[in-house]
Amino acid sequence: MASLDDTTDPSGHLIAAKQVQGTTVYNTGLEKLGSVEDVMIDKATGRIAYAILSFGGFLGIGDRYYPLPWEKLTYNTEVGGYVVDIDREVLEGAPSYTDEATAGWNDEAWGRGVYTYYGVHPFWDIAP
Amino acid sequence: MASLDDTTDPSGHLIAAKQVQGTTVYNTGLEKLGSVEDVMIDKATGRIAYAILSFGGFLGIGDRYYPLPWEKLTYNTEVGGYVVDIDREVLEGAPSYTDEATAGWNDEAWGRGVYTYYGVHPFWDIAP
């Protein structure tokens, strides 16, 4: 049992979006990569379409946002953050956008490309 | 096409959690009821388990939080908020919790009760 405001309890099968936002993201070597900027919700199905990772300065090119399938985030209680099993080289070539630019949120092919890139089957292909 | 920060564009099939949080909630008579406090995410499936509506002072009993199935929220572009088709009498008897108390987030029967109360089939009964 955890109240909505209890950020010290990572147990349980539910988590508030506010607890996800701002959480640090690490690679499998537990090096800090960035943080979760937000999660994008698919309105019709109520599914998390993407977790948006913010890797500011990570690649030396200022803030960039990387949409990832939710399945790629694994919470690690030791470091108190999410670990993503993605190589740096893979991330460097991953679909991303800048703060200024627009992302292809309404472009189905763009979204499919994100999922394909990470080897995850798009949830919208699966019957609800 | 909408950037993550563009809150003026309610179109498209995706929405950022930050845009949902704080959005005003109305009844079908377009009377203001409260606002969306947050959304609770089912970690395993990446589904929105509940939208948490905050109806502070609505019933004269201070802040109370009402978990609702995501399906109950309909965005209304005219008022710029969510409309919920739920009678006041129904809301008064709905599952809720206070800021201080704990909610039964890890209690499957409690969650089932919420969905049953609003006549929505629990998404966890449906094969992913």
GROMACS .gro file of C-alpha atoms in nm:
model
  256
    1MET     CA    1   0.000   0.000   0.000
    2ALA     CA    2   0.146   0.331  -0.099
    3SER     CA    3  -0.011   0.672  -0.115
    4LEU     CA    4   0.010   0.875  -0.431
    5ASP     CA    5   0.272   1.101  -0.277
    6ASP     CA    6   0.494   0.832  -0.133
    7THR     CA    7   0.790   0.837  -0.367
    8THR     CA    8   0.996   0.620  -0.134
    9ASP     CA    9   0.802   0.306  -0.215
   10PRO     CA   10   0.890   0.162  -0.554
   11SER     CA   11   0.706  -0.161  -0.480
   12GLY     CA   12   0.367  -0.246  -0.612
   13HIS     CA   13   0.238  -0.281  -0.962
   14LEU     CA   14   0.136   0.082  -1.010
   15ILE     CA   15   0.332   0.406  -1.029
   16ALA     CA   16   0.218   0.767  -1.059
   17ALA     CA   17   0.329   0.952  -1.370
   18LYS     CA   18   0.472   1.223  -1.142
   19GLN     CA   19   0.704   0.964  -0.992
   20VAL     CA   20   0.825   0.860  -1.336
   21GLN     CA   21   0.887   1.214  -1.460
   22GLY     CA   22   1.236   1.329  -1.372
   23THR     CA   23   1.362   0.986  -1.271
   24THR     CA   24   1.726   0.931  -1.362
   25VAL     CA   25   1.809   0.689  -1.643
   26TYR     CA   26   2.124   0.474  -1.641
   27ASN     CA   27   2.287   0.238  -1.885
   28THR     CA   28   2.364  -0.119  -1.782
   29GLY     CA   29   2.703   0.000  -1.652
   30LEU     CA   30   2.502   0.224  -1.416
   31GLU     CA   31   2.641   0.536  -1.580
   32LYS     CA   32   2.392   0.822  -1.573
   33LEU     CA   33   2.252   0.894  -1.917
   34GLY     CA   34   1.977   1.142  -1.847
   35SER     CA   35   1.625   1.140  -1.714
   36VAL     CA   36   1.267   1.063  -1.803
   37GLU     CA   37   1.117   1.383  -1.939
   38ASP     CA   38   0.763   1.255  -1.965
   39VAL     CA   39   0.546   0.973  -2.088
   40MET     CA   40   0.325   0.999  -2.395
   41ILE     CA   41  -0.020   0.846  -2.362
   42ASP     CA   42  -0.215   0.691  -2.647
   43LYS     CA   43  -0.551   0.857  -2.590
   44ALA     CA   44  -0.771   0.588  -2.739
   45THR     CA   45  -0.623   0.292  -2.556
   46GLY     CA   46  -0.478   0.450  -2.242
   47ARG     CA   47  -0.142   0.292  -2.315
   48ILE     CA   48   0.197   0.450  -2.269
   49ALA     CA   49   0.308   0.502  -2.626
   50TYR     CA   50   0.658   0.617  -2.532
   51ALA     CA   51   0.871   0.711  -2.238
   52ILE     CA   52   1.057   1.026  -2.340
   53LEU     CA   53   1.418   1.019  -2.231
   54SER     CA   54   1.603   1.348  -2.211
   55PHE     CA   55   1.975   1.306  -2.270
   56GLY     CA   56   2.087   1.665  -2.232
   57GLY     CA   57   2.449   1.704  -2.333
   58PHE     CA   58   2.496   1.330  -2.347
   59LEU     CA   59   2.608   1.344  -2.705
   60GLY     CA   60   2.742   1.696  -2.681
   61ILE     CA   61   2.461   1.837  -2.887
   62GLY     CA   62   2.237   1.991  -2.626
   63ASP     CA   63   1.898   1.861  -2.522
   64ARG     CA   64   1.764   1.581  -2.730
   65TYR     CA   65   1.458   1.369  -2.662
   66TYR     CA   66   1.447   0.998  -2.730
   67PRO     CA   67   1.111   0.823  -2.739
   68LEU     CA   68   1.142   0.467  -2.613
   69PRO     CA   69   0.893   0.183  -2.581
   70TRP     CA   70   0.789   0.155  -2.215
   71GLU     CA   71   0.918  -0.204  -2.214
   72LYS     CA   72   1.277  -0.078  -2.243
   73LEU     CA   73   1.271   0.079  -1.895
   74THR     CA   74   1.362  -0.141  -1.599
   75TYR     CA   75   1.348   0.008  -1.252
   76ASN     CA   76   1.658  -0.056  -1.042
   77THR     CA   77   1.596  -0.010  -0.671
   78GLU     CA   78   1.969   0.007  -0.592
   79VAL     CA   79   2.031   0.321  -0.794
   80GLY     CA   80   1.676   0.447  -0.764
   81GLY     CA   81   1.634   0.494  -1.135
   82TYR     CA   82   1.562   0.327  -1.464
   83VAL     CA   83   1.819   0.114  -1.642
   84VAL     CA   84   1.798   0.085  -2.018
   85ASP     CA   85   1.986  -0.193  -2.191
   86ILE     CA   86   2.083   0.009  -2.496
   87ASP     CA   87   2.435   0.057  -2.624
   88ARG     CA   88   2.565   0.411  -2.667
   89GLU     CA   89   2.616   0.348  -3.036
   90VAL     CA   90   2.255   0.236  -3.070
   91LEU     CA   91   2.131   0.544  -2.889
   92GLU     CA   92   2.339   0.770  -3.109
   93GLY     CA   93   2.148   0.649  -3.413
   94ALA     CA   94   1.810   0.626  -3.243
   95PRO     CA   95   1.502   0.827  -3.345
   96SER     CA   96   1.507   1.153  -3.154
   97TYR     CA   97   1.401   1.515  -3.171
   98THR     CA   98   1.510   1.846  -3.024
   99ASP     CA   99   1.325   2.083  -2.797
  100GLU     CA  100   1.257   2.313  -3.088
  101ALA     CA  101   1.169   2.068  -3.353
  102THR     CA  102   0.848   1.875  -3.374
  103ALA     CA  103   0.822   1.503  -3.336
  104GLY     CA  104   0.618   1.288  -3.567
  105TRP     CA  105   0.358   1.203  -3.303
  106ASN     CA  106   0.079   1.159  -3.552
  107ASP     CA  107   0.290   0.976  -3.806
  108GLU     CA  108   0.222   0.605  -3.772
  109ALA     CA  109   0.530   0.515  -3.975
  110TRP     CA  110   0.747   0.729  -3.748
  111GLY     CA  111   0.612   0.554  -3.440
  112ARG     CA  112   0.657   0.216  -3.600
  113GLY     CA  113   1.015   0.309  -3.677
  114VAL     CA  114   1.081   0.383  -3.309
  115TYR     CA  115   0.952   0.043  -3.201
  116THR     CA  116   1.127  -0.141  -3.480
  117TYR     CA  117   1.454   0.032  -3.394
  118TYR     CA  118   1.444  -0.114  -3.044
  119GLY     CA  119   1.313  -0.452  -3.156
  120VAL     CA  120   0.980  -0.411  -2.980
  121HIS     CA  121   0.651  -0.505  -3.141
  122PRO     CA  122   0.424  -0.196  -3.165
  123PHE     CA  123   0.141  -0.238  -2.915
  124TRP     CA  124  -0.110  -0.100  -3.162
  125ASP     CA  125  -0.069  -0.411  -3.374
  126ILE     CA  126  -0.197  -0.620  -3.085
  127ALA     CA  127  -0.569  -0.647  -3.029
  128PRO     CA  128  -0.665  -0.462  -2.709
  129MET     CA  129   0.238   1.731  -3.562
  130ALA     CA  130   0.280   1.874  -3.216
  131SER     CA  131   0.587   1.918  -3.006
  132LEU     CA  132   0.593   1.784  -2.653
  133ASP     CA  133   0.555   2.134  -2.512
  134ASP     CA  134   0.276   2.248  -2.738
  135THR     CA  135  -0.023   2.243  -2.505
  136THR     CA  136  -0.236   2.435  -2.750
  137ASP     CA  137  -0.278   2.139  -2.981
  138PRO     CA  138  -0.522   1.883  -2.845
  139SER     CA  139  -0.535   1.699  -3.174
  140GLY     CA  140  -0.350   1.384  -3.251
  141HIS     CA  141  -0.368   1.043  -3.093
  142LEU     CA  142  -0.104   1.104  -2.826
  143ILE     CA  143  -0.085   1.333  -2.526
  144ALA     CA  144   0.195   1.401  -2.278
  145ALA     CA  145   0.121   1.313  -1.916
  146LYS     CA  146   0.221   1.668  -1.822
  147GLN     CA  147  -0.061   1.797  -2.039
  148VAL     CA  148  -0.311   1.572  -1.864
  149GLN     CA  149  -0.201   1.662  -1.512
  150GLY     CA  150  -0.386   1.967  -1.387
  151THR     CA  151  -0.645   1.966  -1.663
  152THR     CA  152  -0.988   2.076  -1.544
  153VAL     CA  153  -1.265   1.817  -1.520
  154TYR     CA  154  -1.629   1.902  -1.589
  155ASN     CA  155  -1.956   1.717  -1.560
  156THR     CA  156  -2.184   1.685  -1.860
  157GLY     CA  157  -2.348   2.015  -1.762
  158LEU     CA  158  -2.001   2.169  -1.806
  159GLU     CA  159  -1.983   2.257  -1.438
  160LYS     CA  160  -1.629   2.244  -1.304
  161LEU     CA  161  -1.578   1.948  -1.074
  162GLY     CA  162  -1.204   1.951  -1.015
  163SER     CA  163  -0.891   1.853  -1.201
  164VAL     CA  164  -0.677   1.559  -1.299
  165GLU     CA  165  -0.421   1.513  -1.023
  166ASP     CA  166  -0.220   1.246  -1.201
  167VAL     CA  167  -0.240   0.920  -1.388
  168MET     CA  168  -0.139   0.586  -1.238
  169ILE     CA  169   0.059   0.358  -1.468
  170ASP     CA  170   0.049  -0.020  -1.453
  171LYS     CA  171   0.421  -0.093  -1.464
  172ALA     CA  172   0.405  -0.434  -1.628
  173THR     CA  173   0.177  -0.345  -1.915
  174GLY     CA  174   0.238   0.029  -1.958
  175ARG     CA  175  -0.135   0.094  -1.932
  176ILE     CA  176  -0.302   0.379  -1.752
  177ALA     CA  177  -0.462   0.202  -1.458
  178TYR     CA  178  -0.646   0.511  -1.335
  179ALA     CA  179  -0.681   0.879  -1.392
  180ILE     CA  180  -0.682   1.038  -1.048
  181LEU     CA  181  -0.939   1.314  -1.020
  182SER     CA  182  -0.898   1.566  -0.742
  183PHE     CA  183  -1.230   1.708  -0.631
  184GLY     CA  184  -1.113   1.946  -0.362
  185GLY     CA  185  -1.403   2.088  -0.170
  186PHE     CA  186  -1.649   1.951  -0.423
  187LEU     CA  187  -1.833   1.757  -0.158
  188GLY     CA  188  -1.737   1.990   0.122
  189ILE     CA  189  -1.499   1.744   0.277
  190GLY     CA  190  -1.162   1.876   0.165
  191ASP     CA  191  -0.938   1.715  -0.092
  192ARG     CA  192  -1.043   1.373  -0.200
  193TYR     CA  193  -0.898   1.168  -0.483
  194TYR     CA  194  -1.114   0.959  -0.712
  195PRO     CA  195  -0.948   0.695  -0.928
  196LEU     CA  196  -1.132   0.654  -1.257
  197PRO     CA  197  -1.085   0.423  -1.553
  198TRP     CA  198  -0.915   0.620  -1.833
  199GLU     CA  199  -1.214   0.542  -2.056
  200LYS     CA  200  -1.435   0.770  -1.846
  201LEU     CA  201  -1.247   1.085  -1.955
  202THR     CA  202  -1.355   1.257  -2.274
  203TYR     CA  203  -1.166   1.564  -2.387
  204ASN     CA  204  -1.385   1.857  -2.481
  205THR     CA  205  -1.207   2.111  -2.698
  206GLU     CA  206  -1.469   2.382  -2.632
  207VAL     CA  207  -1.403   2.399  -2.259
  208GLY     CA  208  -1.044   2.278  -2.285
  209GLY     CA  209  -1.089   2.006  -2.030
  210TYR     CA  210  -1.219   1.659  -1.964
  211VAL     CA  211  -1.586   1.583  -1.935
  212VAL     CA  212  -1.693   1.287  -1.724
  213ASP     CA  213  -2.041   1.148  -1.763
  214ILE     CA  214  -2.092   1.065  -1.398
  215ASP     CA  215  -2.379   1.186  -1.182
  216ARG     CA  216  -2.299   1.372  -0.864
  217GLU     CA  217  -2.477   1.105  -0.664
  218VAL     CA  218  -2.264   0.836  -0.824
  219LEU     CA  219  -1.944   1.028  -0.751
  220GLU     CA  220  -2.046   1.076  -0.390
  221GLY     CA  221  -2.047   0.702  -0.339
  222ALA     CA  222  -1.745   0.629  -0.557
  223PRO     CA  223  -1.422   0.471  -0.434
  224SER     CA  224  -1.193   0.748  -0.316
  225TYR     CA  225  -0.918   0.829  -0.074
  226THR     CA  226  -0.781   1.132   0.104
  227ASP     CA  227  -0.441   1.293   0.084
  228GLU     CA  228  -0.345   1.140   0.414
  229ALA     CA  229  -0.486   0.797   0.375
  230THR     CA  230  -0.344   0.527   0.160
  231ALA     CA  231  -0.516   0.386  -0.141
  232GLY     CA  232  -0.537   0.016  -0.210
  233TRP     CA  233  -0.307   0.032  -0.512
  234ASN     CA  234  -0.181  -0.320  -0.465
  235ASP     CA  235  -0.518  -0.466  -0.377
  236GLU     CA  236  -0.657  -0.633  -0.688
  237ALA     CA  237  -1.006  -0.650  -0.538
  238TRP     CA  238  -0.997  -0.276  -0.464
  239GLY     CA  239  -0.899  -0.201  -0.824
  240ARG     CA  240  -1.166  -0.433  -0.955
  241GLY     CA  241  -1.417  -0.251  -0.737
  242VAL     CA  242  -1.325   0.080  -0.898
  243TYR     CA  243  -1.380  -0.054  -1.249
  244THR     CA  244  -1.697  -0.237  -1.155
  245TYR     CA  245  -1.835   0.077  -0.993
  246TYR     CA  246  -1.811   0.264  -1.322
  247GLY     CA  247  -1.923  -0.029  -1.532
  248VAL     CA  248  -1.588  -0.066  -1.708
  249HIS     CA  249  -1.427  -0.403  -1.766
  250PRO     CA  250  -1.086  -0.418  -1.592
  251PHE     CA  251  -0.816  -0.407  -1.860
  252TRP     CA  252  -0.609  -0.666  -1.674
  253ASP     CA  253  -0.874  -0.929  -1.755
  254ILE     CA  254  -0.810  -0.877  -2.124
  255ALA     CA  255  -0.521  -1.056  -2.289
  256PRO     CA  256  -0.250  -0.801  -2.384
   0.00000   0.00000   0.00000
